[in-house]
Amino acid sequence: MPFLYGLIMGMFHKRGLSSDTFEDENARESANVHNDLEGVVGDQVPEMYGEVAFVKLLTGKEQAFARCSRVATTICSIVAFSLNRRDNSLQLLNSVRFYACGVSERLQEYLNHLGLCSSRKTAMSSLKTLSKEGEAGIKKAMAVRSNCPIAPTICIDNIDMEERVHDLSVGNRSHTYRGPWGYVHVPNPTLIQSLNWDDLSLDSYQKSIEKFKNFSIEPAHFMPTAEARESEIDVFKSQIARVLLKHLAIPSNKSKAIPTNPPTLDQISHEKPTIHMLKLMDASDNSAEGIGQVFSSIIQQSGLTPEEFYGRLQPMDGDLGTIQNFNSLRSQRAPSPYGQDSLHNVIFQLGASHTMWNIASTIFTHHFGDSSDQSDTGAWQYLEALGFPSEKAIQKKDFTLMINQMEKILEATFYYCLRVIMKNETEMLGDELVTLPTERWNAI
């Protein structure tokens, strides 16, 4: 295959394609069917996260070479698959991907005939093999270990999936599946070893809960510390500097100007987490009975006995509705001396995404104002001035859009304040940014 790949790339090279990476032997070896890295040119190795790869955006000759390399690699893979059906790394990946994306069986058979993907039967067989491997991985991750007193975190959420049928008939209708899904997050062994194991036991957790019954919550607990205030000031300065640099003025010496990126505080680990996906669970929707069925399904998938599952501390993440259903179920079963009835070992907390979602939504709604009152100067006025309809701003199910609108409003506010400080709010500014001395630029 390396010879065929070189022959095809030579044909492209004859048509005017020239690139220094073509002469690199490593680039040719990377085109081997067994080491297929999509979008790799030369020494650019993608950072892999599961089936997702992040590579540098290519332009010009590098982009043309990458496309030709991709075509040549695909041709080599088709030829190898035609000679040996077991040489099917690309075809198997495409068949599973096409099946997940809803490609019809007729189209997949045609692509299989061309050698671009495996058959539907092969895709289903591979998915069954992966599911068996996943079941074994879940049981291994949830197994009770003497060197880890706490169970892996289980994250669950509700999901709605619709299976749409185009040709409706009797007994063949569109179906909507509603049920919880989740994954098991195995804690980092290095983090576990750095903690005090006595504080991670179930007895220690229950004693801490008993102490919190008499604990009084004060507003001072939520106020920032002196260090947090300093970092908050740095964040605001960097945001203002970014708007000033982007829209109004450039400092004469950027190295001495206020940085547009705030200093890093407590940076979280960038290591790839170890997670195991749980099966989709068929449970009653939004009820205490449903959350009980979820626990029964989790215990069945984990391979543990009820005594083992309820005998150690089990942290879980979920949304607000799931936590309310869990508390309802626990209140119905209390008091009970048995762990499988009292659920005393389970500790639920709001997931980070749900917490950020609720906080951002509350802040945005509080400052949004009344769009029906023209005298109201809330945030909706900024969105209308920027050309975004105010009635579509707060989308409960679109967190990214909501954060994007908040960023635009903050940037517009900084922009107007900067123009007032620079005393040019009534002037028409050109496309070119003015250059200011660094001292004056920082003083603004």
CSV table of C-alpha atoms in Angstrom, one decimal, residues 359-369:
chain,number,residue,atom,x,y,z
A,359,ILE,CA,-26.9,30.7,37.7
A,360,ALA,CA,-26.4,32.2,34.2
A,361,SER,CA,-30.1,32.0,33.5
A,362,THR,CA,-31.0,33.7,36.8
A,363,ILE,CA,-28.5,36.5,36.2
A,364,PHE,CA,-29.6,37.1,32.6
A,365,THR,CA,-33.3,37.1,33.5
A,366,HIS,CA,-32.7,39.5,36.4
A,367,HIS,CA,-31.1,42.1,34.2
A,368,PHE,CA,-33.1,41.4,31.1
A,369,GLY,CA,-35.9,43.9,31.8
